[in-house]
CSV table of C-alpha atoms and ligand atoms in Angstrom, one decimal:
chain,number,residue,atom,x,y,z
A,6,MET,CA,0.2,19.2,16.8
A,7,GLU,CA,2.8,20.4,14.3
A,8,LYS,CA,6.3,20.4,15.6
A,9,ASN,CA,8.7,22.8,13.8
A,10,LYS,CA,11.5,20.4,13.0
A,11,LEU,CA,10.6,17.6,10.6
A,12,LYS,CA,12.2,14.2,10.7
A,13,GLN,CA,12.7,12.2,7.5
A,14,ILE,CA,9.4,12.1,5.7
A,15,ALA,CA,7.4,9.0,4.9
A,16,LEU,CA,4.3,9.1,2.8
A,17,ILE,CA,1.8,6.2,3.2
A,18,THR,CA,-1.2,5.7,0.9
A,19,GLY,CA,-4.1,3.8,2.3
A,20,ALA,CA,-3.3,4.8,5.8
A,21,THR,CA,-6.9,4.7,7.1
A,22,SER,CA,-7.0,1.0,7.6
A,23,GLY,CA,-5.1,-2.3,7.8
A,24,ILE,CA,-1.5,-2.5,6.7
A,25,GLY,CA,-1.2,1.3,6.0
A,26,GLU,CA,-2.6,2.2,9.4
A,27,ALA,CA,-0.3,-0.3,11.2
A,28,THR,CA,2.7,1.1,9.2
A,29,ALA,CA,1.9,4.6,10.2
A,30,LYS,CA,1.9,3.6,13.9
A,31,ARG,CA,5.1,1.6,13.5
A,32,LEU,CA,7.0,4.4,11.8
A,33,ALA,CA,5.7,7.3,13.9
A,34,ASN,CA,8.6,7.3,16.3
A,35,ARG,CA,11.2,7.9,13.6
A,36,PHE,CA,9.5,9.7,10.7
A,37,SER,CA,7.4,12.7,10.0
A,38,LEU,CA,4.3,11.2,8.2
A,39,ILE,CA,2.1,12.2,5.3
A,40,LEU,CA,-1.0,10.0,5.7
A,41,CYS,CA,-3.3,9.6,2.7
A,42,GLY,CA,-6.7,8.0,2.1
A,43,ARG,CA,-10.2,8.9,1.1
A,44,ARG,CA,-11.8,8.8,4.5
A,45,GLU,CA,-10.8,12.1,6.0
A,46,GLU,CA,-12.3,11.4,9.5
A,47,LYS,CA,-10.1,8.3,9.8
A,48,LEU,CA,-7.0,10.2,8.7
A,49,PHE,CA,-7.8,12.9,11.4
A,50,GLU,CA,-8.3,10.3,14.1
A,51,LEU,CA,-5.0,8.6,13.3
A,52,SER,CA,-3.2,11.8,13.0
A,53,ASN,CA,-4.4,12.9,16.4
A,54,SER,CA,-3.5,9.6,18.0
A,55,LEU,CA,0.1,10.0,16.7
A,56,SER,CA,0.5,13.7,17.4
A,57,ASN,CA,2.5,13.1,20.6
A,58,LEU,CA,5.0,11.0,18.7
A,59,THR,CA,5.6,12.9,15.5
A,60,THR,CA,4.5,15.6,13.0
A,61,VAL,CA,1.7,14.4,10.7
A,62,LYS,CA,0.2,15.9,7.6
A,63,THR,CA,-3.0,14.3,6.1
A,64,LEU,CA,-3.9,14.4,2.5
A,65,THR,CA,-7.4,13.3,1.5
A,66,PHE,CA,-7.6,12.0,-2.1
A,67,ASP,CA,-8.8,9.1,-4.2
A,68,VAL,CA,-5.8,7.7,-5.9
A,69,ARG,CA,-7.9,7.2,-9.0
A,70,ASN,CA,-8.4,11.0,-9.4
A,71,LYS,CA,-5.3,12.0,-11.3
A,72,ASP,CA,-5.9,15.7,-11.0
A,73,ASP,CA,-6.6,15.6,-7.3
A,74,VAL,CA,-3.5,13.4,-6.7
A,75,ILE,CA,-1.3,15.8,-8.5
A,76,ASP,CA,-2.9,19.0,-6.9
A,77,LYS,CA,-2.6,17.6,-3.4
A,78,LEU,CA,1.0,16.4,-3.8
A,79,LYS,CA,2.1,19.6,-5.6
A,80,GLY,CA,0.5,21.5,-2.8
A,81,LEU,CA,2.9,20.2,-0.2
A,82,GLU,CA,4.8,23.1,1.1
A,83,GLY,CA,8.5,23.6,1.9
A,84,GLU,CA,10.2,20.6,3.6
A,85,TRP,CA,7.1,18.5,3.2
A,86,LYS,CA,8.0,18.0,-0.5
A,87,ASN,CA,11.1,16.1,0.4
A,88,ILE,CA,9.5,12.7,0.8
A,89,ALA,CA,12.2,10.2,1.6
A,90,ILE,CA,10.0,7.1,1.7
A,91,LEU,CA,7.0,6.4,-0.4
A,92,ILE,CA,4.8,3.5,0.7
A,93,ASN,CA,2.4,2.6,-2.2
A,94,ASN,CA,-0.1,0.6,-0.2
A,95,ALA,CA,-3.6,1.9,-1.2
A,96,GLY,CA,-5.4,-0.9,-3.0
A,97,ASN,CA,-8.0,-3.6,-2.7
A,98,ALA,CA,-9.7,-6.5,-4.4
A,99,HIS,CA,-13.3,-6.0,-5.6
A,100,GLY,CA,-15.2,-9.2,-6.3
A,101,LEU,CA,-14.1,-12.8,-6.8
A,102,ASP,CA,-15.7,-14.1,-9.9
A,103,PHE,CA,-15.0,-16.3,-13.0
A,104,ILE,CA,-13.6,-14.1,-15.8
A,105,HIS,CA,-16.8,-14.4,-17.9
A,106,GLU,CA,-19.0,-13.3,-15.0
A,107,GLY,CA,-16.8,-10.5,-13.6
A,108,ASP,CA,-18.3,-7.1,-12.9
A,109,ILE,CA,-16.7,-4.5,-15.2
A,110,GLU,CA,-17.0,-1.9,-12.5
A,111,ASP,CA,-15.0,-4.1,-10.1
A,112,TRP,CA,-12.4,-4.5,-12.9
A,113,ASP,CA,-12.2,-0.7,-13.4
A,114,MET,CA,-11.9,-0.2,-9.7
A,115,MET,CA,-9.0,-2.6,-9.3
A,116,ILE,CA,-7.0,-1.4,-12.3
A,117,ASP,CA,-7.6,2.2,-11.6
A,118,THR,CA,-6.7,2.0,-7.9
A,119,ASN,CA,-4.0,-0.7,-7.7
A,120,VAL,CA,-2.2,0.2,-10.9
A,121,LYS,CA,-3.1,3.7,-12.2
A,122,GLY,CA,-3.4,5.2,-8.7
A,123,LEU,CA,0.0,3.9,-7.7
A,124,LEU,CA,1.5,5.4,-10.9
A,125,TYR,CA,-0.1,8.8,-10.4
A,126,VAL,CA,1.2,9.1,-6.8
A,127,SER,CA,4.7,7.7,-7.7
A,128,ARG,CA,5.2,10.0,-10.7
A,129,GLU,CA,4.5,13.1,-8.7
A,130,VAL,CA,6.6,12.0,-5.7
A,131,LEU,CA,9.5,11.0,-8.0
A,132,GLN,CA,9.9,14.5,-9.3
A,133,THR,CA,11.4,15.5,-6.0
A,134,MET,CA,13.2,12.2,-5.3
A,135,VAL,CA,15.0,12.4,-8.7
A,136,LYS,CA,15.9,16.1,-8.0
A,137,ASN,CA,17.2,15.0,-4.5
A,138,ASN,CA,19.0,12.0,-6.0
A,139,SER,CA,17.7,9.9,-3.1
A,140,GLY,CA,14.6,8.1,-2.0
A,141,HIS,CA,13.0,4.7,-1.3
A,142,ILE,CA,9.7,3.5,-2.8
A,143,ILE,CA,8.0,0.5,-1.3
A,144,ASN,CA,5.3,-1.0,-3.4
A,145,ILE,CA,2.8,-3.4,-1.7
A,146,GLY,CA,2.3,-6.2,-4.2
A,147,SER,CA,0.8,-9.5,-3.2
A,148,ILE,CA,1.2,-13.3,-3.5
A,149,ALA,CA,-1.6,-12.6,-6.0
A,150,GLY,CA,1.1,-10.8,-8.1
A,151,LYS,CA,3.2,-13.9,-8.2
A,152,GLU,CA,0.7,-16.7,-8.7
A,153,VAL,CA,-2.8,-16.5,-10.3
A,154,TYR,CA,-5.6,-18.4,-8.5
A,155,PRO,CA,-9.1,-19.3,-9.5
A,156,LYS,CA,-11.4,-16.2,-9.9
A,157,GLY,CA,-8.4,-14.0,-8.9
A,158,ASN,CA,-8.1,-13.0,-12.6
A,159,ILE,CA,-8.2,-9.1,-12.6
A,160,TYR,CA,-7.0,-8.6,-9.0
A,161,CYS,CA,-4.0,-10.9,-9.8
A,162,ALA,CA,-3.5,-9.0,-13.1
A,163,SER,CA,-3.4,-5.7,-11.1
A,164,LYS,CA,-0.8,-7.1,-8.8
A,165,PHE,CA,1.2,-8.7,-11.6
A,166,ALA,CA,1.2,-5.2,-13.1
A,167,VAL,CA,2.6,-3.8,-9.8
A,168,ASP,CA,5.3,-6.4,-9.9
A,169,ALA,CA,6.3,-5.2,-13.4
A,170,ILE,CA,6.1,-1.6,-12.4
A,171,SER,CA,8.4,-2.3,-9.4
A,172,GLN,CA,10.9,-3.9,-11.7
A,173,GLY,CA,10.7,-1.1,-14.2
A,174,MET,CA,11.1,1.5,-11.4
A,175,ARG,CA,14.1,-0.3,-10.1
A,176,ILE,CA,15.8,-0.2,-13.5
A,177,ASP,CA,14.9,3.3,-14.5
A,178,LEU,CA,15.7,4.8,-11.1
A,179,ASN,CA,18.9,3.0,-10.6
A,180,LYS,CA,21.0,5.9,-11.9
A,181,HIS,CA,19.0,8.3,-9.6
A,182,ASN,CA,20.1,6.6,-6.4
A,183,ILE,CA,16.5,5.6,-5.5
A,184,LYS,CA,15.8,2.3,-4.0
A,185,VAL,CA,12.6,0.3,-5.0
A,186,SER,CA,11.4,-2.6,-2.9
A,187,GLN,CA,8.3,-4.7,-3.2
A,188,ILE,CA,6.6,-6.5,-0.4
A,189,ASN,CA,4.2,-9.3,-1.3
A,190,PRO,CA,1.9,-10.4,1.5
A,191,GLY,CA,-0.2,-13.5,1.6
A,192,LEU,CA,-3.4,-13.6,3.7
A,193,VAL,CA,-3.5,-10.7,6.1
A,194,GLU,CA,-6.6,-10.2,8.2
A,195,THR,CA,-7.6,-6.6,7.5
A,196,ASN,CA,-10.7,-4.9,5.9
A,197,PHE,CA,-9.5,-6.4,2.6
A,198,SER,CA,-12.1,-9.2,2.4
A,199,MET,CA,-14.9,-7.0,3.5
A,200,VAL,CA,-14.1,-4.8,0.6
A,201,ARG,CA,-13.7,-7.7,-1.8
A,202,PHE,CA,-17.0,-9.3,-0.7
A,203,LYS,CA,-18.9,-6.0,-0.5
A,204,ASP,CA,-19.4,-6.0,3.3
A,205,ASP,CA,-20.5,-9.7,3.4
A,206,GLU,CA,-19.2,-10.4,6.9
A,207,GLU,CA,-19.7,-14.2,6.8
A,208,ARG,CA,-17.8,-14.6,3.5
A,209,SER,CA,-15.1,-12.3,4.7
A,210,LYS,CA,-14.6,-14.1,8.0
A,211,ALA,CA,-14.5,-17.5,6.2
A,212,VAL,CA,-11.3,-16.4,4.4
A,213,TYR,CA,-9.3,-16.3,7.6
A,214,LYS,CA,-11.1,-19.1,9.5
A,215,ASP,CA,-8.7,-21.7,11.0
A,216,VAL,CA,-5.7,-20.1,9.2
A,217,ASN,CA,-4.0,-18.0,11.9
A,218,PRO,CA,-3.4,-15.4,9.2
A,219,LEU,CA,-0.9,-12.6,9.2
A,220,VAL,CA,-2.0,-9.4,10.8
A,221,SER,CA,-1.3,-5.8,9.6
A,222,GLU,CA,1.5,-5.4,12.2
A,223,ASP,CA,3.4,-8.3,10.7
A,224,ILE,CA,3.6,-6.5,7.4
A,225,ALA,CA,4.4,-3.2,9.1
A,226,ASN,CA,7.3,-4.9,10.8
A,227,VAL,CA,8.6,-6.1,7.4
A,228,ILE,CA,8.2,-2.6,5.9
A,229,ASP,CA,10.2,-1.2,8.8
A,230,TYR,CA,12.9,-3.8,8.3
A,231,VAL,CA,13.1,-3.0,4.6
A,232,ILE,CA,13.4,0.7,5.1
A,233,SER,CA,15.8,0.3,7.9
A,234,SER,CA,18.3,-1.7,5.9
A,235,PRO,CA,21.8,-0.1,5.5
A,236,GLU,CA,22.2,2.5,2.7
A,237,ASN,CA,24.1,0.0,0.5
A,238,VAL,CA,21.4,-2.7,0.8
A,239,ASN,CA,18.1,-2.9,-1.2
A,240,ILE,CA,15.7,-5.7,-0.3
A,241,SER,CA,14.2,-5.8,-3.7
A,242,ASP,CA,11.3,-8.3,-3.5
A,243,ILE,CA,10.1,-10.1,-0.4
A,244,THR,CA,7.1,-12.5,-0.1
A,245,VAL,CA,5.6,-12.9,3.4
A,246,LEU,CA,3.2,-15.7,4.1
A,247,ALA,CA,1.4,-17.0,7.2
A,248,LYS,CA,2.9,-20.2,8.4
A,249,SER,CA,-0.3,-22.0,7.4
A,250,GLN,CA,-0.1,-20.7,3.8
A,251,ALA,CA,2.2,-22.5,1.3
A,252,SER,CA,0.9,-20.8,-1.9
A,253,SER,CA,-2.1,-18.9,-3.1
A,254,THR,CA,-4.2,-22.0,-3.1
A,255,VAL,CA,-2.5,-24.3,-0.6
A,256,ILE,CA,-3.6,-23.3,2.9
A,257,ASN,CA,-3.6,-25.6,5.9
A,258,ARG,CA,-6.9,-25.0,7.7
A,259,ASP,CA,-6.6,-28.0,10.1
B,27,NDP,P1,-7.7,-2.5,3.8
B,27,NDP,O1,-9.0,-2.6,3.0
B,27,NDP,O2,-7.7,-2.6,5.3
B,27,NDP,O3,-7.0,-1.1,3.4
B,27,NDP,C1,-7.0,-0.6,2.1
B,27,NDP,C2,-6.5,0.9,2.2
B,27,NDP,O4,-6.4,1.4,0.9
B,27,NDP,C3,-7.4,1.8,3.0
B,27,NDP,O5,-6.7,2.7,3.8
B,27,NDP,C4,-8.2,2.6,1.9
B,27,NDP,O6,-8.4,3.9,2.3
B,27,NDP,C5,-7.1,2.6,0.8
B,27,NDP,N1,-7.7,2.8,-0.5
B,27,NDP,C6,-8.5,1.9,-1.2
B,27,NDP,N2,-8.9,2.4,-2.4
B,27,NDP,C7,-8.4,3.7,-2.4
B,27,NDP,C8,-8.5,4.7,-3.3
B,27,NDP,N3,-9.3,4.6,-4.5
B,27,NDP,N4,-7.9,5.9,-3.1
B,27,NDP,C9,-7.2,6.0,-2.0
B,27,NDP,N5,-7.0,5.1,-1.0
B,27,NDP,C10,-7.7,3.9,-1.3
B,27,NDP,O7,-6.7,-3.5,3.1
B,27,NDP,P2,-5.2,-3.9,3.4
B,27,NDP,O8,-4.6,-3.1,4.4
B,27,NDP,O9,-5.2,-5.4,3.5
B,27,NDP,O10,-4.6,-3.5,1.9
B,27,NDP,C11,-3.5,-2.7,1.8
B,27,NDP,C12,-2.7,-3.2,0.5
B,27,NDP,O11,-2.2,-4.6,0.8
B,27,NDP,C13,-3.5,-3.3,-0.7
B,27,NDP,O12,-2.7,-2.9,-1.8
B,27,NDP,C14,-3.8,-4.8,-0.9
B,27,NDP,O13,-3.9,-5.2,-2.2
B,27,NDP,C15,-2.5,-5.4,-0.3
B,27,NDP,N6,-2.5,-6.8,0.1
B,27,NDP,C16,-3.4,-7.2,1.1
B,27,NDP,C17,-3.4,-8.5,1.5
B,27,NDP,C18,-4.4,-9.0,2.5
B,27,NDP,O14,-4.6,-10.2,2.5
B,27,NDP,N7,-5.1,-8.2,3.3
B,27,NDP,C19,-2.5,-9.5,0.9
B,27,NDP,C20,-1.6,-8.9,-0.1
B,27,NDP,C21,-1.6,-7.6,-0.4
B,27,NDP,P3,-9.8,4.7,2.1
B,27,NDP,O15,-10.9,3.7,2.0
B,27,NDP,O16,-9.9,5.6,3.2
B,27,NDP,O17,-9.6,5.4,0.8
B,28,8X3,C1,-4.4,-10.4,-1.1
B,28,8X3,C2,-4.0,-11.9,-0.9
B,28,8X3,O1,-4.5,-14.2,-1.8
B,28,8X3,O2,-6.4,-12.8,-1.1
B,28,8X3,O3,-3.5,-9.8,-2.0
B,28,8X3,O4,-5.2,-12.4,-3.2
B,28,8X3,S1,-5.1,-12.8,-1.8
């Protein structure tokens, strides 16, 4: 259901699953939402389930497809262009292999999605934010963008790139009154490991076994906290770990 009056608008990439989906649910009472992902059916389901709380627009695109990203975002009409909050969440790991054994398609997928896709979306949304002299970008980084771990190589590289991009954005957008925040989760039990291990359920479950990991809602709460901070405050970089996780590699499974 489309209501006439829009609230502040938040755009979430990767809203069909995990952290993005939980964030959409968390923000629905206060924001009008633009929900993005590749799986249109999932977007429709989520949009329907939130329609009693807010106005939702869905945009179906693969963030790797530069032309489609630009077309879909340029196609936003009227007030929908005035995105106040951009949550760059779409991303995944593909594979976990030694560097000399890595699959080049997995590497392309991670760099094209986690780095280039984030850039395509951001550049387009920033055209209006800069014009409006306001906005807030939240990039979902990772503990993997702070510490490299064995076989993490290219996924870590993609998240280290996000870390550099967040810092670069913060510097370049400083004069334009735009906040840039980065949130770096540790282990969160989502569909992430199923994607990384190509639907191998056993391997995927083992990642979270005996860890009591974070869940998507934990990160959605932190995103809400970051975007709810007073106008004069920017939470620039925040790492969120499960209690059982001390670092990328030190995890208490007792
Ligand atoms: P999920 O696999 O549950 O969700 C990933 C989301 O990204 C989906 O909505 C998916 O939508 C979207 N996505 C993936 N590829 C593309 C693409 N090419 N174009 C558009 N959308 C895409 O994982 P999480 O919720 O865990 O991951 C969200 C973010 O959090 C990622 O950036 C991830 O790197 C990061 N992260 C995750 C951690 C974890 O342990 N789970 C820890 C640290 C960071 P669709 O398939 O419909 O396109
Ligand atoms: C996801 C967390 O440690 O599996 O970014 O890379 S990790």
